[in-house]
PDB file of C-alpha atoms in Angstrom:
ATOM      1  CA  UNK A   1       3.926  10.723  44.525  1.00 48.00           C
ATOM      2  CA  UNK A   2       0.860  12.343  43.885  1.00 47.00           C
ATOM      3  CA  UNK A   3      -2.041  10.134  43.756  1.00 50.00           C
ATOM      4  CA  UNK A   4      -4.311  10.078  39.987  1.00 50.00           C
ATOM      5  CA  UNK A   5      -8.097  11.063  40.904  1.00 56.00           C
ATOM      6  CA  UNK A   6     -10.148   9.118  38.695  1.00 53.00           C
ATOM      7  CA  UNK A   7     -13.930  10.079  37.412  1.00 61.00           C
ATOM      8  CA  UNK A   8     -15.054   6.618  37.436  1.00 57.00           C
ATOM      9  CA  UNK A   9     -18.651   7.295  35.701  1.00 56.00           C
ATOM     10  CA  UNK A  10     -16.601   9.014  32.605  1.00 61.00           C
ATOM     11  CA  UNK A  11     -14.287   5.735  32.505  1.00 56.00           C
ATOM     12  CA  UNK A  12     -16.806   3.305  32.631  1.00 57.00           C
ATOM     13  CA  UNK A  13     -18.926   5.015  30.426  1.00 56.00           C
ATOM     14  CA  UNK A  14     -15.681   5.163  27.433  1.00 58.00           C
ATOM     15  CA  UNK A  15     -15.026   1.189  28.390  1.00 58.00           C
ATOM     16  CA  UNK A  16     -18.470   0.451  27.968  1.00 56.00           C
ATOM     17  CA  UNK A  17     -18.739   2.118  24.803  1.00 56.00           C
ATOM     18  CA  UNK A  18     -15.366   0.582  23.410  1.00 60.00           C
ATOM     19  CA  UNK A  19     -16.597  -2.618  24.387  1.00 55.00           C
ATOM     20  CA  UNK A  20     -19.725  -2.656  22.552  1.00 49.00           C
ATOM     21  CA  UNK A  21     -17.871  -1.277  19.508  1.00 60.00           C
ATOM     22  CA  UNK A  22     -15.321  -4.567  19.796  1.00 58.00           C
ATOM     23  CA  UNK A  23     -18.161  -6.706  19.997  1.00 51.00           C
ATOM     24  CA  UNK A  24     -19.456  -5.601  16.946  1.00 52.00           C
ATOM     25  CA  UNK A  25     -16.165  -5.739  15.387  1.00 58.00           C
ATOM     26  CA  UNK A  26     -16.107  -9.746  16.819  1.00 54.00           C
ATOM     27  CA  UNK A  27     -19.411 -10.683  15.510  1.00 47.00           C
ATOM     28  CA  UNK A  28     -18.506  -9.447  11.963  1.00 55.00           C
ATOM     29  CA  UNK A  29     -14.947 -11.209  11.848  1.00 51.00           C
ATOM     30  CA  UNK A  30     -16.691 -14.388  13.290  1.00 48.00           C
ATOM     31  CA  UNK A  31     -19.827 -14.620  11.143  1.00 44.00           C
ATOM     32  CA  UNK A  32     -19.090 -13.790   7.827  1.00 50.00           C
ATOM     33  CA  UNK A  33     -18.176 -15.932   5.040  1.00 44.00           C
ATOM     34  CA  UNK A  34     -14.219 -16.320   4.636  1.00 48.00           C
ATOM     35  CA  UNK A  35     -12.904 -15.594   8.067  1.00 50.00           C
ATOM     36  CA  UNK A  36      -9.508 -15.666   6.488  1.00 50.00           C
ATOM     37  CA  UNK A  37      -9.077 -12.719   4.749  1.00 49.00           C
ATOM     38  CA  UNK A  38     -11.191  -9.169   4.317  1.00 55.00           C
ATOM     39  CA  UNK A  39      -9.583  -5.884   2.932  1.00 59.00           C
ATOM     40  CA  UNK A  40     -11.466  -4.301   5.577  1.00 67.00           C
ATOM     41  CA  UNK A  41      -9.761  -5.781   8.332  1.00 74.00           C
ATOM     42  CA  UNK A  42      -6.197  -7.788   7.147  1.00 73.00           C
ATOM     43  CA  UNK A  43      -4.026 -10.243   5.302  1.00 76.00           C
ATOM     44  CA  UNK A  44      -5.096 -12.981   7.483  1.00 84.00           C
ATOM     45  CA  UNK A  45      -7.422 -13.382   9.865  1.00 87.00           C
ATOM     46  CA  UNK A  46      -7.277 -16.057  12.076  1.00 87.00           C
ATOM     47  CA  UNK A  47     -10.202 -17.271  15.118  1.00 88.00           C
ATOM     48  CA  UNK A  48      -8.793 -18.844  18.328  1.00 87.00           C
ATOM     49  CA  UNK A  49     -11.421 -20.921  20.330  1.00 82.00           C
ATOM     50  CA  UNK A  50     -11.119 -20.168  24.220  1.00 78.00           C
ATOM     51  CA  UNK A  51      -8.988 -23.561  25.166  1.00 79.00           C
ATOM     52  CA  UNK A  52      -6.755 -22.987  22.782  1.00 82.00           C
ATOM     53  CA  UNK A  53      -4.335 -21.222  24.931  1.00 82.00           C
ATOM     54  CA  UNK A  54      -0.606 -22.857  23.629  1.00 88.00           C
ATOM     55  CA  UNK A  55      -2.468 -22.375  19.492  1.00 90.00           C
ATOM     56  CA  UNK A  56      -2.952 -18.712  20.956  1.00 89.00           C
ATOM     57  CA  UNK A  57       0.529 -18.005  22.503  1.00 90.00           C
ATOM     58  CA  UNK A  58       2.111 -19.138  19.353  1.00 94.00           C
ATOM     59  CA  UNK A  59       1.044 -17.473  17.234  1.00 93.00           C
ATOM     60  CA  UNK A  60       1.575 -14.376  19.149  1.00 94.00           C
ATOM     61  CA  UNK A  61       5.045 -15.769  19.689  1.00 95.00           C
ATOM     62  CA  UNK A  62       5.345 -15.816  16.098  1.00 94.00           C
ATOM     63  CA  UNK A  63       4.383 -12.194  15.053  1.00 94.00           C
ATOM     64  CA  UNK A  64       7.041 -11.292  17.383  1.00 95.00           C
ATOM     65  CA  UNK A  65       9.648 -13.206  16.037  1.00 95.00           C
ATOM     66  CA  UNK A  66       8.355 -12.359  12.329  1.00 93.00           C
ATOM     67  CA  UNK A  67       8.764  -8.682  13.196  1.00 93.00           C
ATOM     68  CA  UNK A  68      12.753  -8.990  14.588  1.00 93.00           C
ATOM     69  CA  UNK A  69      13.769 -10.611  11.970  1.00 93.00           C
ATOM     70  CA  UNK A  70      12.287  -8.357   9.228  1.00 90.00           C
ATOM     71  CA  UNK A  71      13.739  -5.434  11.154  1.00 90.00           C
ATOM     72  CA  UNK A  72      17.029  -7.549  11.357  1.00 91.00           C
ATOM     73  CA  UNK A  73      16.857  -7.701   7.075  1.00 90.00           C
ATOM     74  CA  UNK A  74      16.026  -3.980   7.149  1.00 88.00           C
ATOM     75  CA  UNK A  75      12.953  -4.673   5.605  1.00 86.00           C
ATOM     76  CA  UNK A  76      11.025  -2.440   8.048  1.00 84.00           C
ATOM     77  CA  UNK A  77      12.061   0.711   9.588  1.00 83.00           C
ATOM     78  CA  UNK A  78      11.544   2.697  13.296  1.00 85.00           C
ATOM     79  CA  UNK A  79      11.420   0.774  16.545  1.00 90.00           C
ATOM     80  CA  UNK A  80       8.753  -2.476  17.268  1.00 94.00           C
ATOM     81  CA  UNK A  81       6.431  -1.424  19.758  1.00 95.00           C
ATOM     82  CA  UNK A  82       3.941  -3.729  21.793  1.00 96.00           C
ATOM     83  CA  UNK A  83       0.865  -2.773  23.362  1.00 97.00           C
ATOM     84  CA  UNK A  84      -1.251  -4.562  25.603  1.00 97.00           C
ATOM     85  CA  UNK A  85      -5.238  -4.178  27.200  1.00 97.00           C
ATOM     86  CA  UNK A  86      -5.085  -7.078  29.895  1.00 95.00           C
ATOM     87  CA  UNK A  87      -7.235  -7.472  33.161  1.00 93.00           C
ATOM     88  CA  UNK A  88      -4.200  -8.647  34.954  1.00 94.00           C
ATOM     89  CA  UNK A  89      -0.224  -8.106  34.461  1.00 96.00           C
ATOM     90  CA  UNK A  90      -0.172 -12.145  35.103  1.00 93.00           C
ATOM     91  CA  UNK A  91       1.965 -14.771  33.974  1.00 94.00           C
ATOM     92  CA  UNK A  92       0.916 -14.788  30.751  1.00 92.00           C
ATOM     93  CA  UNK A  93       1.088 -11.423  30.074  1.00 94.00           C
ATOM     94  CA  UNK A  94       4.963 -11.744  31.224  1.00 96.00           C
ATOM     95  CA  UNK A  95       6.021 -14.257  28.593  1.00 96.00           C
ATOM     96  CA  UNK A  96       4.672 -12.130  26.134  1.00 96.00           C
ATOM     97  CA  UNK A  97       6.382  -9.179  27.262  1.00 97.00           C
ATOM     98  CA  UNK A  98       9.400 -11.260  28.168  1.00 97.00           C
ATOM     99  CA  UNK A  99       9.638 -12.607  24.828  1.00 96.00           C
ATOM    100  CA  UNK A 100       9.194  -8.959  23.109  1.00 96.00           C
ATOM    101  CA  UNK A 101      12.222  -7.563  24.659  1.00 96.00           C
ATOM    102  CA  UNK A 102      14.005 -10.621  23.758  1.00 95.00           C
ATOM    103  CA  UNK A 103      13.372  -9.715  20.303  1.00 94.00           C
ATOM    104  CA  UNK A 104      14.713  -6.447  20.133  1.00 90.00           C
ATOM    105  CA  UNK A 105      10.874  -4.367  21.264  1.00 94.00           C
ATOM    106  CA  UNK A 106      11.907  -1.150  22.380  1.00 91.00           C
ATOM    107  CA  UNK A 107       8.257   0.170  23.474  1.00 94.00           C
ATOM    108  CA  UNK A 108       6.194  -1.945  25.748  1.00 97.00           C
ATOM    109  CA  UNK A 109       3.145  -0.885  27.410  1.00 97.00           C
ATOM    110  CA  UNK A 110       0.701  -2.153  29.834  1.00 98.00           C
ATOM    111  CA  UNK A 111      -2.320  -1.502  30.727  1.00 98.00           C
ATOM    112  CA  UNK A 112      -4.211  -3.689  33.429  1.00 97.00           C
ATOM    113  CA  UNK A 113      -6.661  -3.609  36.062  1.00 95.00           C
ATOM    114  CA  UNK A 114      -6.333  -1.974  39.753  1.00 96.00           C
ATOM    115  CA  UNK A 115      -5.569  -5.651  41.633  1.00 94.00           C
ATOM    116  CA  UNK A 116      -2.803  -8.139  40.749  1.00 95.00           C
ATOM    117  CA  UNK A 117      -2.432 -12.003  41.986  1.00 94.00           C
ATOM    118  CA  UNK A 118       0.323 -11.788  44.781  1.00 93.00           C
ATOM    119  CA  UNK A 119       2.861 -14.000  43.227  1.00 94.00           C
ATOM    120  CA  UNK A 120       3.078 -12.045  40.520  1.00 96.00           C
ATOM    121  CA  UNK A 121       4.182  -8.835  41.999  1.00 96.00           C
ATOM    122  CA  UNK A 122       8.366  -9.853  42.721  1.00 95.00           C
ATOM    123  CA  UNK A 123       8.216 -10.926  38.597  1.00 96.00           C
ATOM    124  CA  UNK A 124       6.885  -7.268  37.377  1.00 97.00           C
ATOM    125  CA  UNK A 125       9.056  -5.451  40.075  1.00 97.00           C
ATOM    126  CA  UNK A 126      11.973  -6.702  38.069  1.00 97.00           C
ATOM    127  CA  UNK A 127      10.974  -6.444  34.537  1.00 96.00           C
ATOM    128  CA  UNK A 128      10.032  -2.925  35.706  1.00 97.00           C
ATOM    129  CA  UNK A 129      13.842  -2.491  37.325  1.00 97.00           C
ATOM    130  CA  UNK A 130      15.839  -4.332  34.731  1.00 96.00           C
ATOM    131  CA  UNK A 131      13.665  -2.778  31.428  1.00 96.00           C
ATOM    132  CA  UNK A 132      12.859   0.808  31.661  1.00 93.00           C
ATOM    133  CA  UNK A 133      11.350   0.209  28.370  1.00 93.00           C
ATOM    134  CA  UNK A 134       8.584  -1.226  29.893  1.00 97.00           C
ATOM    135  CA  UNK A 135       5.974   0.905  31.216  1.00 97.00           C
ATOM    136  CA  UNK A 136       2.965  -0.644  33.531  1.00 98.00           C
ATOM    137  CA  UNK A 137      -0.552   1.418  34.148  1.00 98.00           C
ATOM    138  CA  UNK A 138      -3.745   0.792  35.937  1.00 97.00           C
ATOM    139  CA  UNK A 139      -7.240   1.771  35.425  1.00 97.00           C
ATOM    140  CA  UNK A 140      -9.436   1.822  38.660  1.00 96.00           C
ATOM    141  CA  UNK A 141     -11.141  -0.486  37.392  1.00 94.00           C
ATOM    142  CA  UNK A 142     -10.632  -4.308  35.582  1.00 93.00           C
ATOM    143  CA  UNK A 143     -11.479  -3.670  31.460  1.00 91.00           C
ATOM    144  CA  UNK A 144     -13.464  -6.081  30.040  1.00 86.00           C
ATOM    145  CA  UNK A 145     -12.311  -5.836  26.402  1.00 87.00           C
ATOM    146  CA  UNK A 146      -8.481  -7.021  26.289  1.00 92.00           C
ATOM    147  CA  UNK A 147      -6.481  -6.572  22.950  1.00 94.00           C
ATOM    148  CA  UNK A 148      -2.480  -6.513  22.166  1.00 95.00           C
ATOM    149  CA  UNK A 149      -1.273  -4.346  19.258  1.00 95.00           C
ATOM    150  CA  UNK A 150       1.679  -5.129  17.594  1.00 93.00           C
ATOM    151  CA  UNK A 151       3.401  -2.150  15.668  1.00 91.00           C
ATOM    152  CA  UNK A 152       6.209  -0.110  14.004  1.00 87.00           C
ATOM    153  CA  UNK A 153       6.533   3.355  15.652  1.00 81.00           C
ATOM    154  CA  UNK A 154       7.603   5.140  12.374  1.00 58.00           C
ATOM    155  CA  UNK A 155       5.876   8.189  10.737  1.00 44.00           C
ATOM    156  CA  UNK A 156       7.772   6.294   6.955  1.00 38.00           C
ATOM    157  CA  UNK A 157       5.172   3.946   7.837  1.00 36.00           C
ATOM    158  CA  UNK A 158       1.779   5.521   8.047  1.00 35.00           C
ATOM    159  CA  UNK A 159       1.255   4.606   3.939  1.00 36.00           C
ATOM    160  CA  UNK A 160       3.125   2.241   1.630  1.00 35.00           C
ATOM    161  CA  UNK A 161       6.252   1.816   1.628  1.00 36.00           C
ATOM    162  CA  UNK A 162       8.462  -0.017  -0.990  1.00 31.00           C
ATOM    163  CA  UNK A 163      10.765  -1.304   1.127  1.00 34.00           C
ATOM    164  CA  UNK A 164       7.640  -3.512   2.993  1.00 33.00           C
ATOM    165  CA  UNK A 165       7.263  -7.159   2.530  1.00 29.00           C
ATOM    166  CA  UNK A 166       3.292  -7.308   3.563  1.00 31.00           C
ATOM    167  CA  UNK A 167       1.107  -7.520   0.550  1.00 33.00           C
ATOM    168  CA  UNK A 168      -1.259  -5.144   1.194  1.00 38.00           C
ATOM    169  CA  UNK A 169      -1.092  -3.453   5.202  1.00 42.00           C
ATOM    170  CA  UNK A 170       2.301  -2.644   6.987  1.00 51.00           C
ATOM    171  CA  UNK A 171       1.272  -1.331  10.502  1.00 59.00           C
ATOM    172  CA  UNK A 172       1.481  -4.437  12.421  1.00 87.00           C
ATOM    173  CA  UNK A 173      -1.090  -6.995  13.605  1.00 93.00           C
ATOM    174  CA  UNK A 174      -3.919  -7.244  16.178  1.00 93.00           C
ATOM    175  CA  UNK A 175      -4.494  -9.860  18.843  1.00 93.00           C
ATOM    176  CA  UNK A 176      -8.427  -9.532  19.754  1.00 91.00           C
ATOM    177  CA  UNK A 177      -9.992 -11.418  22.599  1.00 87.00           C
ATOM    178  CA  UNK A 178     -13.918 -11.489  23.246  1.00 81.00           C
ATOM    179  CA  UNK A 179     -15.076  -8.985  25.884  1.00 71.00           C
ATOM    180  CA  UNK A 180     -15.020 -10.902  29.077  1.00 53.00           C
ATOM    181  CA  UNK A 181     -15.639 -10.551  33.139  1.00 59.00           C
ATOM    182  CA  UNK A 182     -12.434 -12.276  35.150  1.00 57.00           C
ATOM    183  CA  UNK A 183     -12.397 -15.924  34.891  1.00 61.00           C
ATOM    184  CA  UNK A 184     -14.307 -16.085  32.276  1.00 59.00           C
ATOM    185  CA  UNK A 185     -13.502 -18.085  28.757  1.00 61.00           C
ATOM    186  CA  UNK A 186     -13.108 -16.386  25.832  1.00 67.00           C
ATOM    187  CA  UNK A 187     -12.627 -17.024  22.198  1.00 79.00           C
ATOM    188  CA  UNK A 188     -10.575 -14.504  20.361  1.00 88.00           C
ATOM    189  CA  UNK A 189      -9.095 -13.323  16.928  1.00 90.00           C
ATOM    190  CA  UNK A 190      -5.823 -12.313  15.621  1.00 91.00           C
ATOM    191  CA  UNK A 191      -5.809 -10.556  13.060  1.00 91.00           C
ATOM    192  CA  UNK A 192      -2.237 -10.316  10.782  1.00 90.00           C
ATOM    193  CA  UNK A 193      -0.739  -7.389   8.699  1.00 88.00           C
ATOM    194  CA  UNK A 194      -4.288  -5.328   9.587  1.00 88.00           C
ATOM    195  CA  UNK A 195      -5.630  -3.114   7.722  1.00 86.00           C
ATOM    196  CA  UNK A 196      -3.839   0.594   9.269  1.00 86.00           C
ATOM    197  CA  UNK A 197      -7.446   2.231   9.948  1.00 86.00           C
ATOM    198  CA  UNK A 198      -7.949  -1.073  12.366  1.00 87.00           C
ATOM    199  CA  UNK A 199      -4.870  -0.422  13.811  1.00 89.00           C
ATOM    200  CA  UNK A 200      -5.537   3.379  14.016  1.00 88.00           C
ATOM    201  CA  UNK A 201      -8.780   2.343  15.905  1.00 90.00           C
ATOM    202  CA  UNK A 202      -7.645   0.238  18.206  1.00 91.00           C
ATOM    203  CA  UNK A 203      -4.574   2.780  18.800  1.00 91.00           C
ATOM    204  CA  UNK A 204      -7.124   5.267  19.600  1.00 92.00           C
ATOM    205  CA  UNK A 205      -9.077   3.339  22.077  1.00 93.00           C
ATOM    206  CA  UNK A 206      -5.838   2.845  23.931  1.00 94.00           C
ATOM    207  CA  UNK A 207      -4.538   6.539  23.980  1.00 94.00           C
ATOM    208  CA  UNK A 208      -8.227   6.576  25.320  1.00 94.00           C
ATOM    209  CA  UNK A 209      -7.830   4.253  28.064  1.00 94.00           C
ATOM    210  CA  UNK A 210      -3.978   5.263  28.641  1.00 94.00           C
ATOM    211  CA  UNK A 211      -5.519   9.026  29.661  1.00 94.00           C
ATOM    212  CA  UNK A 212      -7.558   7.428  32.439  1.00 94.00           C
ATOM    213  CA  UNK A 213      -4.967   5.358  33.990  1.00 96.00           C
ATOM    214  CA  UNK A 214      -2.277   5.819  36.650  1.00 96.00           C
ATOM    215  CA  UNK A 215       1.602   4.710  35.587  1.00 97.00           C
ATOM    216  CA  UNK A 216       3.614   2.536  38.754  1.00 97.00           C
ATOM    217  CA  UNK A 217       6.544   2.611  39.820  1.00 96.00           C
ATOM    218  CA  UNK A 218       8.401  -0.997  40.626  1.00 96.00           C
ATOM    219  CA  UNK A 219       7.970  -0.197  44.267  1.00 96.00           C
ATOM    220  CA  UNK A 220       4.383   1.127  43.420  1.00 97.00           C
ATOM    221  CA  UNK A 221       3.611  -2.469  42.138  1.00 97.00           C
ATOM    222  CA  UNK A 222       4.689  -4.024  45.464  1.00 95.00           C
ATOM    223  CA  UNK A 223       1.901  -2.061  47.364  1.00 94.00           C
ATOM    224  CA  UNK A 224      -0.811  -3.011  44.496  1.00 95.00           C
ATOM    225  CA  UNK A 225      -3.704  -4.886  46.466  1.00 93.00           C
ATOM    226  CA  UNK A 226      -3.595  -8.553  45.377  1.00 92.00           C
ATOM    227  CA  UNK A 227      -6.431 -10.337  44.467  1.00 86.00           C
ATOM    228  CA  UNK A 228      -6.273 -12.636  47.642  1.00 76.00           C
ATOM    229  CA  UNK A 229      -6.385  -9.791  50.081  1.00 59.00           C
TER     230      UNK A 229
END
C-alpha cells in the first residue's frame, strides 16, 4: 500500500485554526446566561465538568439509544451515522463505537492521532475485521480539539421534516470537549438536537481533517507505533 505524504505545516495550520474557532464556540456556550437552551446552537445544551466521565458516557449512551429507537418507530429516515475527532482510538472510544453498532449505526468513522496504547491494538483489529462499517484514520499528528457528531445521513433531512419528533433541529447532536494536549482534563459540552448550521460546521471541519488523514487497514493498525515504544 502506498504510503499518504502529509504537508504537516498546511495540517497544523487548519487544526490550529479549527481549534481556536471551537474555543470560541466553548467560551460562548459556557458563559452566557441560560446554558440550556439557544436557537443558535440546540434544544438542549448540556456542560460536562472534566471528572465527570460515567455523567459523560451516558449521556452519549443515551443519544444513541434515542436515535435506534426513533428509527425503529420510523420516525426518522436514512441510516445513523457516528463520527468521531479523538486523540486516541482507546477504550473509551470502543464502547462508544461498540455500543453504536449495537444500535443499528451503519456509518462509523474515526479519526485519531498517529500513536495508539499497545493494548488497544488486538480490540480495533477486530472491530475493524468483524464491522466493515467501521472505518479508522490517522492524522500525523495528535488533534487537540476532539468532538463526536451524531447524525442521519439523509438528503429528506437537510430541512424540516413532518415526520420529525425534535422541536425545532433534526440533524443529530454534538458531543464537544475543550481543546486539550494528551493527558490533560477537560470539561466539555453536548449539545442535543443542534441547530443543522452547527452540525454543518462541525461536518465541515471533519471532511477537513478526513482530507489530511491516512485510512488503516486491520493489519495496518497492528504495525501503528504504540505510545510505550
Amino acid at each position: 500500500m502506498q504510503k499518504i505524504q502529509f504537508n504537516y505545516p498546511i495540517v497544523l495550520t487548519l487544526i490550529s485554526l479549527f481549534a481556536f474557532c471551537m474555543v470560541i464556540v466553548l467560551i460562548k456556550l459556557i458563559y452566557r446566561h441560560n446554558p440550556h437552551s439557544n436557537a443558535q446552537y440546540g434544544n438542549e445544551i448540556i456542560l460536562f465538568h472534566s471528572d465527570e466521565r460515567f455523567k459523560k458516557r451516558v449521556w452519549r449512551f443515551n443519544l444513541i439509544e434515542e436515535m435506534k429507537n426513533l428509527k425503529n418507530k420510523g420516525k426518522i429516515t436514512g441510516e445513523l451515522e457516528l463520527k468521531l475527532v479523538v486523540g486516541e482510538f482507546s477504550e473509551d472510544t470502543q464502547e462508544i463505537v461498540k455500543h453504536a453498532i449495537n444500535h443499528k449505526f451503519r456509518l462509523i468513522t474515526i479519526i485519531a492521532g498517529p500513536k495508539v496504547f499497545c493494548e488497544d491494538k488486538t480490540e480495533i483489529y477486530t472491530l475493524l475485521d468483524k464491522y466493515k462499517s467501521v472505518k479508522y484514520f490517522i492524522l500525523p499528528i495528535r488533534p487537540i480539539k476532539h468532538f463526536m457528531i451524531l447524525s442521519i445521513n439523509s438528503q429528506n433531512l437537510l430541512g424540516p421534516s413532518k415526520n420529525s419528533v425534535f422541536r425545532k433541529f433534526n440533524n443529530g447532536h454534538l458531543y464537544i470537549e475543550k481543546p486539550h494536549r494528551h493527558n490533560e482534563s477537560r470539561g466539555s459540552v453536548g449539545v442535543k438536537n443542534s441547530n443543522p448550521g452547527l452540525i454543518k460546521i462541525y461536518g465541515n471541519a471533519f471532511n477537513e481533517m478526513l482530507g489530511h488523514a491516512q485510512l488503516l487497514t486491520k493489519d495496518e493498525v497492528l504495525n501503528q507505533q504504540c505510545y510505550n515504544e
